[in-house]
GROMACS .gro file of C-alpha atoms in nm:
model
  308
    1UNK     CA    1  -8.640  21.183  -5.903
    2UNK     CA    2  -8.318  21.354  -5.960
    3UNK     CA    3  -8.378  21.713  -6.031
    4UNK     CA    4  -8.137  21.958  -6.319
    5UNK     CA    5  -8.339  22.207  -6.294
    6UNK     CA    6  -8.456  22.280  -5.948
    7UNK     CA    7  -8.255  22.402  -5.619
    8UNK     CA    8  -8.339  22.439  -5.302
    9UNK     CA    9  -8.531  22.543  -5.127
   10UNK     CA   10  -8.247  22.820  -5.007
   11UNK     CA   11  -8.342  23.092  -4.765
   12UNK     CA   12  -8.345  23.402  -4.971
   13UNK     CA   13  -8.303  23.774  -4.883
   14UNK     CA   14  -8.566  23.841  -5.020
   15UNK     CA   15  -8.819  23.579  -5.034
   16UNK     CA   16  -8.831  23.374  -4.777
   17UNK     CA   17  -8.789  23.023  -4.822
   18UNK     CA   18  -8.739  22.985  -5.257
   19UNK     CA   19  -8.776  22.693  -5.509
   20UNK     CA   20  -8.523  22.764  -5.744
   21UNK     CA   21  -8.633  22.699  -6.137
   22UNK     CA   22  -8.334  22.735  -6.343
   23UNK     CA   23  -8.434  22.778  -6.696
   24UNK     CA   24  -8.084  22.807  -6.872
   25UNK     CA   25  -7.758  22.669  -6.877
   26UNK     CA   26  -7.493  22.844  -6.686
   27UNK     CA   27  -7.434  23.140  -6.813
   28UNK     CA   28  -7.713  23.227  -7.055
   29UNK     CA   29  -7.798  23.603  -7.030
   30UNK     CA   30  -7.898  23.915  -7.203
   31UNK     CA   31  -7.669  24.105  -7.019
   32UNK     CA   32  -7.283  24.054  -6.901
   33UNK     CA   33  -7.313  24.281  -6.578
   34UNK     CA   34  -6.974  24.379  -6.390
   35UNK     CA   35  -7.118  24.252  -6.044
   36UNK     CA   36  -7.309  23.942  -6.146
   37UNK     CA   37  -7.275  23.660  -5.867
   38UNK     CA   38  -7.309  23.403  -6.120
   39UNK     CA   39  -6.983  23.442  -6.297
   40UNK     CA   40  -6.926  23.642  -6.642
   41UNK     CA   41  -7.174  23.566  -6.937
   42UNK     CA   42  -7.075  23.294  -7.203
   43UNK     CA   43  -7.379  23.279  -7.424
   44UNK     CA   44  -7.491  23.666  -7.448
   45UNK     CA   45  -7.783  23.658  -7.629
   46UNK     CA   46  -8.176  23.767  -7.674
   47UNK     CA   47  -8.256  23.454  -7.861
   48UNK     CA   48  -8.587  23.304  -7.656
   49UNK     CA   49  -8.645  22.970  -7.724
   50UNK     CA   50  -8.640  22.611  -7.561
   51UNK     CA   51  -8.317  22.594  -7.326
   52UNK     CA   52  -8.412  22.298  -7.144
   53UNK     CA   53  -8.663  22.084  -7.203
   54UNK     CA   54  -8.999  22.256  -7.041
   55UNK     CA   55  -9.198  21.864  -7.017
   56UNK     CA   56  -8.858  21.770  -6.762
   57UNK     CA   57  -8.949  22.117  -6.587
   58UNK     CA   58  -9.284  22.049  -6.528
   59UNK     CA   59  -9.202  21.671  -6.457
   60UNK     CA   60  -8.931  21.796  -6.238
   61UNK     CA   61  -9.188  22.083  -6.039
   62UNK     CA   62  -9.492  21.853  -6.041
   63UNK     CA   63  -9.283  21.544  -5.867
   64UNK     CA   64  -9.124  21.805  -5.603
   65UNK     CA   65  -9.445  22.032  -5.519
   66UNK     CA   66  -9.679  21.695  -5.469
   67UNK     CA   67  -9.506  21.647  -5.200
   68UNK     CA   68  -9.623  21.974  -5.010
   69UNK     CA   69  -9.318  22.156  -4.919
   70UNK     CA   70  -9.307  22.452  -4.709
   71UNK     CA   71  -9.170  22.724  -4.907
   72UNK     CA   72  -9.299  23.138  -4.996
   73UNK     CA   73  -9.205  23.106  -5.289
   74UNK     CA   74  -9.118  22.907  -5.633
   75UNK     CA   75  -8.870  23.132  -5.784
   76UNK     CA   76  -8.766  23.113  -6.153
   77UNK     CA   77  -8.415  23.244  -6.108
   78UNK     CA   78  -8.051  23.065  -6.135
   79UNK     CA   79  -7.788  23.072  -6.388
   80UNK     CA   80  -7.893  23.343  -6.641
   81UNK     CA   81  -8.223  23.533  -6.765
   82UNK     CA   82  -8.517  23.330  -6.691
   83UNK     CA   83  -8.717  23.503  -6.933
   84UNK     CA   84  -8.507  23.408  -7.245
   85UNK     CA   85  -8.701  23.061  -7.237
   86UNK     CA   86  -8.952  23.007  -7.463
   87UNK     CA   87  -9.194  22.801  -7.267
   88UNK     CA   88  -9.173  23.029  -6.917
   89UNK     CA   89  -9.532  23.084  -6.952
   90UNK     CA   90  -9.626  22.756  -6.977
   91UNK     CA   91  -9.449  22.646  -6.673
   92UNK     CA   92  -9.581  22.928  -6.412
   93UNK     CA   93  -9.953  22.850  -6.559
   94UNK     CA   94  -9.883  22.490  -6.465
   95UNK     CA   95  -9.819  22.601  -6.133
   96UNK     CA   96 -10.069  22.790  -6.124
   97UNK     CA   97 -10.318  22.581  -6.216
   98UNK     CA   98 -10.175  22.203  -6.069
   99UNK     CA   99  -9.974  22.351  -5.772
  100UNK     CA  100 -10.227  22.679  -5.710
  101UNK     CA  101 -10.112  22.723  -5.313
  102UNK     CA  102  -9.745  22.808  -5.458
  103UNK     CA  103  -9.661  23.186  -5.518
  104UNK     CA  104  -9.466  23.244  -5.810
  105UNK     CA  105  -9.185  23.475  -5.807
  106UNK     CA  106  -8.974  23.595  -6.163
  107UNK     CA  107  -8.659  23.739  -6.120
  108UNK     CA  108  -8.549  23.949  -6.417
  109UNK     CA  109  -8.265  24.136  -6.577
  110UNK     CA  110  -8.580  24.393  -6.736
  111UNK     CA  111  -8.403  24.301  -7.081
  112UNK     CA  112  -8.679  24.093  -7.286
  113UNK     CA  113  -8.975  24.321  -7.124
  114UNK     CA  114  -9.061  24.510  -7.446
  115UNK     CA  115  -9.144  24.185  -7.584
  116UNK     CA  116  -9.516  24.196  -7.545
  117UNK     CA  117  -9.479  23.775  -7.546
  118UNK     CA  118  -9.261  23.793  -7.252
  119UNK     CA  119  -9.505  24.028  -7.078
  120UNK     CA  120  -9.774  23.810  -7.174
  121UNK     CA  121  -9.599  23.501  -7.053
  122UNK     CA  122  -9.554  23.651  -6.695
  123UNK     CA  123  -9.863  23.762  -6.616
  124UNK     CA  124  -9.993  23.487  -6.389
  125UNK     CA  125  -9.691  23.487  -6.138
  126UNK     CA  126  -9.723  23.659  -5.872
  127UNK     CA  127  -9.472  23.851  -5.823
  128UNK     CA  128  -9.180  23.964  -6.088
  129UNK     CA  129  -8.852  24.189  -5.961
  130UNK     CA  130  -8.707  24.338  -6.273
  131UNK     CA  131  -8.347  24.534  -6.270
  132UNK     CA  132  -8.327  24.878  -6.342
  133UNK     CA  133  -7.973  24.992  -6.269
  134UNK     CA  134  -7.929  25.281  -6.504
  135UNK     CA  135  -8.147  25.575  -6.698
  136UNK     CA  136  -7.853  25.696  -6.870
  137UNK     CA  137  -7.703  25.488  -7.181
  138UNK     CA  138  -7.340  25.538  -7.098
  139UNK     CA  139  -7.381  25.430  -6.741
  140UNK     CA  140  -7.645  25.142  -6.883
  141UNK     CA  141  -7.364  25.019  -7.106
  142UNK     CA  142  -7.071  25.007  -6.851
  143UNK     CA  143  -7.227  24.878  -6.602
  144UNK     CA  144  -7.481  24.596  -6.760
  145UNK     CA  145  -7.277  24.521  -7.117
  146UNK     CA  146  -7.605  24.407  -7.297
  147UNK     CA  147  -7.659  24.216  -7.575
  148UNK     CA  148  -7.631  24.432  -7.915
  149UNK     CA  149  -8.001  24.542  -7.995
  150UNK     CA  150  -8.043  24.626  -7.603
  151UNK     CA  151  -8.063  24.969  -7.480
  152UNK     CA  152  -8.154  25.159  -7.159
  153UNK     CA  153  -8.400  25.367  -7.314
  154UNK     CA  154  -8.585  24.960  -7.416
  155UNK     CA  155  -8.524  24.892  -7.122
  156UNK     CA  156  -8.713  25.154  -6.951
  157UNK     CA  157  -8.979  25.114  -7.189
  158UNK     CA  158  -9.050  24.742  -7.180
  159UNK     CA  159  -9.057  24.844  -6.750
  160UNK     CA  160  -9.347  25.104  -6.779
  161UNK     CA  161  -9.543  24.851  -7.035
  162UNK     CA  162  -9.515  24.594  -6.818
  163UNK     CA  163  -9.646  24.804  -6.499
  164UNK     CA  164  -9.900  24.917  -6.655
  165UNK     CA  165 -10.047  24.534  -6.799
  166UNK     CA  166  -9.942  24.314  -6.482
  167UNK     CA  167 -10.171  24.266  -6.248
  168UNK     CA  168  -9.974  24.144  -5.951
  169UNK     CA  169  -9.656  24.274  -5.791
  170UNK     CA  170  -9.373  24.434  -5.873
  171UNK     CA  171  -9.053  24.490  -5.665
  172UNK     CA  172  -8.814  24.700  -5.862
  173UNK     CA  173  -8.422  24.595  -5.797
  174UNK     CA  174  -8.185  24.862  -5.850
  175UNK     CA  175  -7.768  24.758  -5.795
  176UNK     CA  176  -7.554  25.003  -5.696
  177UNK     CA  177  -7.159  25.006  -5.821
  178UNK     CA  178  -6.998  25.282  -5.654
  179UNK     CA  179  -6.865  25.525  -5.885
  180UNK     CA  180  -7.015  25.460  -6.168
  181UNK     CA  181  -7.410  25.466  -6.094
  182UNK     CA  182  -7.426  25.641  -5.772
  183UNK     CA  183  -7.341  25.975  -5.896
  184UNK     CA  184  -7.626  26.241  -5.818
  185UNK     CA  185  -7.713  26.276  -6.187
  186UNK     CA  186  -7.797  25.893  -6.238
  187UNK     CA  187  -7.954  25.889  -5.908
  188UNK     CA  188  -8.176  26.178  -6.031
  189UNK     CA  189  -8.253  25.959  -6.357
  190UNK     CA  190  -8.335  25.660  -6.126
  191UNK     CA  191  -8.553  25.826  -5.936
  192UNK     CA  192  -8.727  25.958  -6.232
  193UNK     CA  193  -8.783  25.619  -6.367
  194UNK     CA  194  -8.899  25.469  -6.031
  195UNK     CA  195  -9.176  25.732  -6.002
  196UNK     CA  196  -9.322  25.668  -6.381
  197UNK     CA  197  -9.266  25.245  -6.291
  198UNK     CA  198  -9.478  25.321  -5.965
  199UNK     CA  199  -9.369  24.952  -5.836
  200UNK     CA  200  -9.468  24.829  -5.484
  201UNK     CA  201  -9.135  24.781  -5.375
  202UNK     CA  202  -8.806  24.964  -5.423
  203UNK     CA  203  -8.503  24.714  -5.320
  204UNK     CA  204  -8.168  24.907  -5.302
  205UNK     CA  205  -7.892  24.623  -5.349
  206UNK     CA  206  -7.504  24.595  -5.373
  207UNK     CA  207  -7.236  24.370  -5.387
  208UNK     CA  208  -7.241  24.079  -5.170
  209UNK     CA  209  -7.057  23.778  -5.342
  210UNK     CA  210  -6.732  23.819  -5.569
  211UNK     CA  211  -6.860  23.960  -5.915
  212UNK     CA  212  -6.760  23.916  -6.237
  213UNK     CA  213  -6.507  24.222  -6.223
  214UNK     CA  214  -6.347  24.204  -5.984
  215UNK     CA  215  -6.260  24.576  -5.906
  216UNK     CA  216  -6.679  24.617  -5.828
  217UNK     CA  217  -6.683  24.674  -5.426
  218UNK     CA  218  -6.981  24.708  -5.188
  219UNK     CA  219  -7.134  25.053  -5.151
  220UNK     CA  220  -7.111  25.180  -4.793
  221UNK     CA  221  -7.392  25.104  -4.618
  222UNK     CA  222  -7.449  25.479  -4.552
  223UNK     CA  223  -7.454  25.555  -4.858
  224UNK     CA  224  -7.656  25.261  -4.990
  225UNK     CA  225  -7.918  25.377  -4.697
  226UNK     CA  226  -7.895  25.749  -4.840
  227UNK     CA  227  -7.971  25.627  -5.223
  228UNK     CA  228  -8.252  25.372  -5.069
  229UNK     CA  229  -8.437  25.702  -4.922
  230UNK     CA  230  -8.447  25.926  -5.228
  231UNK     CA  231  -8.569  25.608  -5.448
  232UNK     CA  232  -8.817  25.532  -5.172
  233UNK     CA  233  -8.701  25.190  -5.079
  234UNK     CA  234  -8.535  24.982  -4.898
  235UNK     CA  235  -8.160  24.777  -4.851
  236UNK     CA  236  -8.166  24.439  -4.917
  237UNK     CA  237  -8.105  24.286  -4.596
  238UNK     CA  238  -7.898  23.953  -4.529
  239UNK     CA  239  -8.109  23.655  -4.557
  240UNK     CA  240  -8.307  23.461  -4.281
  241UNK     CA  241  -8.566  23.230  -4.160
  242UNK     CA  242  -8.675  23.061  -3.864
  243UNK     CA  243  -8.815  22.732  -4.039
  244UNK     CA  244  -8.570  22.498  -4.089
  245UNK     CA  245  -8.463  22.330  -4.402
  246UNK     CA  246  -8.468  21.976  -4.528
  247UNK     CA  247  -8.177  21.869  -4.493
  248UNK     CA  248  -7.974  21.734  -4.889
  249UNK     CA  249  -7.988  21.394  -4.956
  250UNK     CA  250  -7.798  21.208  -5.278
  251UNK     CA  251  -7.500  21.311  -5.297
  252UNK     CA  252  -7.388  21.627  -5.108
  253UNK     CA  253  -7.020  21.667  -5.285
  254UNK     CA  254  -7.243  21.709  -5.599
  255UNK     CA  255  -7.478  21.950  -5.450
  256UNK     CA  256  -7.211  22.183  -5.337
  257UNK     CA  257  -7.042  22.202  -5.642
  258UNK     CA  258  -7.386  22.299  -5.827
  259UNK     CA  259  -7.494  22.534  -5.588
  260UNK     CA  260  -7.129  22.701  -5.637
  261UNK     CA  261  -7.166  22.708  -5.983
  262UNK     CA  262  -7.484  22.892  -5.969
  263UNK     CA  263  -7.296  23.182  -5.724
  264UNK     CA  264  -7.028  23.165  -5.543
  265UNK     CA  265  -7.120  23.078  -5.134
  266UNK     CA  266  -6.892  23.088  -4.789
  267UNK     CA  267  -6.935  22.777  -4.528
  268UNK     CA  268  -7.163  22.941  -4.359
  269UNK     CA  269  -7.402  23.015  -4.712
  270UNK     CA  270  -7.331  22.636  -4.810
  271UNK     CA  271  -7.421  22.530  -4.398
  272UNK     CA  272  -7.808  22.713  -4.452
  273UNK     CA  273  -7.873  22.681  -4.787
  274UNK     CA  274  -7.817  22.289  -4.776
  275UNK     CA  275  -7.950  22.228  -4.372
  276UNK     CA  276  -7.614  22.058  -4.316
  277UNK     CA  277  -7.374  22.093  -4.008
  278UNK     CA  278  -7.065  22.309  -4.088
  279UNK     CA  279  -6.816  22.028  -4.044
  280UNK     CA  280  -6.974  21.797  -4.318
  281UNK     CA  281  -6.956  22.122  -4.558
  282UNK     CA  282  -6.579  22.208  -4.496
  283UNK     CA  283  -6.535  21.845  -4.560
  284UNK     CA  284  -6.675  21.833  -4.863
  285UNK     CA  285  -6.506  22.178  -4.969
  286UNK     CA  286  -6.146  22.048  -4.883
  287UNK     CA  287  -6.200  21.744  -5.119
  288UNK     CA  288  -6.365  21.991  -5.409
  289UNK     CA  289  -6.119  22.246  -5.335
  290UNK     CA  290  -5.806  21.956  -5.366
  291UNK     CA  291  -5.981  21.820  -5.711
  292UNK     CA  292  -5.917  22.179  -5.833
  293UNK     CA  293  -6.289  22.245  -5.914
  294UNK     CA  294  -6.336  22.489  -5.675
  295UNK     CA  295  -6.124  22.826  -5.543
  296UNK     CA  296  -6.139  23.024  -5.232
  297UNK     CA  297  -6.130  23.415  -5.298
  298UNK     CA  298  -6.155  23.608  -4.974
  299UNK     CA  299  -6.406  23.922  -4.971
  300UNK     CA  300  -6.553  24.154  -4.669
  301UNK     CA  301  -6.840  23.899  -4.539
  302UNK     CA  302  -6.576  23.621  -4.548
  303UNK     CA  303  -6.426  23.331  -4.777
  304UNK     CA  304  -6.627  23.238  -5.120
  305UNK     CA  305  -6.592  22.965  -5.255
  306UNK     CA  306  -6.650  22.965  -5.654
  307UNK     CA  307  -6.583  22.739  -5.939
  308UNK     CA  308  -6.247  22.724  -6.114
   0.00000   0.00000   0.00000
């Protein structure tokens, strides 16, 4: 079976070895954030309903998962907010219920969560990290650019519902932009907020592919250590894993390009995510790259690559 809406498995930073389950097309979102990996938002909306069709999901999940992969996770991530589709809910208790040795992870702009259907539709994963990158409305605004209808103070709100009602876990993602949500003020806010949320986790987190604007930089990893300690978390680390990955089969040039479109990767990304030697990647980038579909753009880790 050839799989739309699945990727992977990728080695995450922060879940081990991931199923992807991408829910909407490229680049469906509640939010048009400054640093987002997976390129500026075309459809900015709060509209939930039936992206893709959730039968193909399942189809697409069932087909994969029978055959007993190693992973930590399946992760409902990818090109936009997961939440926005309608049948979410109906996929993770599918897992659940057909695949039930598979841990389900929800990654999660925080957007939709005063919806008390989205809450309700995300209670059997197992896990769910929700953003929170600003208390304040001004610094909310700049540095997320929601959807009209979508404020911090919602935000926040729909985050202490949900912690209350969910039974499993949540790890709380906060992405700092230097000078505009590290001041000590918003930091005071944040910290604030993380105390009422009470999550399990506190994941401190900064730029490490080319964002959408492209004057967002990496904090310093000082200070992204100092910010991590008065939260009471931790810095997203870089990713790893010492199980290897199945290697891609079909047709590579094809994966590439879609795991590029999803967020921009270097060699080295493209060389793990895919379990292929280095030399058949940079191969397959030169002939991408001279088809004009992709572009290099150099940052601090190294060379991106990222769809023209």
């Amino acid at each position: 079976m050839a799989y739309r809406h699945l990727f992977g498995p990728v080695p995450s930073r922060r879940l081990g070895v991931s199923l992807g389950v991408d829910l909407v097309p490229q680049k469906t979102c509640a939010y048009n954030c400054v640093y987002c990996e997976c390129g500026r938002t075309t459809d900015l909306t709060c509209e939930r309903r039936e992206y893709v069709p959730t039968g193909r999901v399942i189809a697409e999940l069932d087909n994969f998962l029978a055959k007993g992969p190693d992973l930590d996770y399946v992760t409902f991530a990818g090109s936009g907010e997961p939440t926005l589709h309608s049948g979410i809910g109906e996929i993770i208790a599918f897992i659940k219920d057909r695949h039930p040795r598979y841990r389900v992870a929800v990654l999660t702009g925080s957007a939709l969560l005063a919806d008390p259907d989205v809450r309700a539709a995300l209670m059997r994963a197992d896990l769910v990290v929700p953003s929170l990158d600003a208390v304040s409305e001004e610094v909310f605004s700049r540095i997320n650019r929601p959807s009209p209808g979508i404020t911090a103070e919602r935000v926040l709100a729909g985050l202490l519902d949900f912690a209350r009602e969910y039974p499993g876990e949540v790890w709380l993602e906060v992405f700092i932009v230097p000078g505009i949500n590290d001041t000590e003020e918003e930091i005071r806010l944040l910290k604030d907020a993380v105390a009422a949320i009470n999550p399990h986790r506190v994941q401190v987190n900064t730029l490490d592919r080319p964002g959408t604007d492209i004057r967002v930089r990496p904090a310093a990893p000082g200070r992204l250590a100092r910010i991590a300690a008065v939260l009471g978390g931790e810095v997203i680390g870089a990713a790893c894993t010492d199980r290897a990955l199945p290697p891609v089969s079909g047709d590579l040039a094809e994966t590439i390009l879609a795991t590029i479109r999803r967020r921009p990767c270097t060699p080295g990304d493209l060389a793990a995510l895919l379990g292929i030697r280095p030399a058949e990647v940079a191969k397959h980038l030169r002939v991408l790259e001279s088809g004009g579909l992709i572009e290099p753009v150099r940052e601090e880790r190294g060379v991106f690559y990222r769809p023209v």
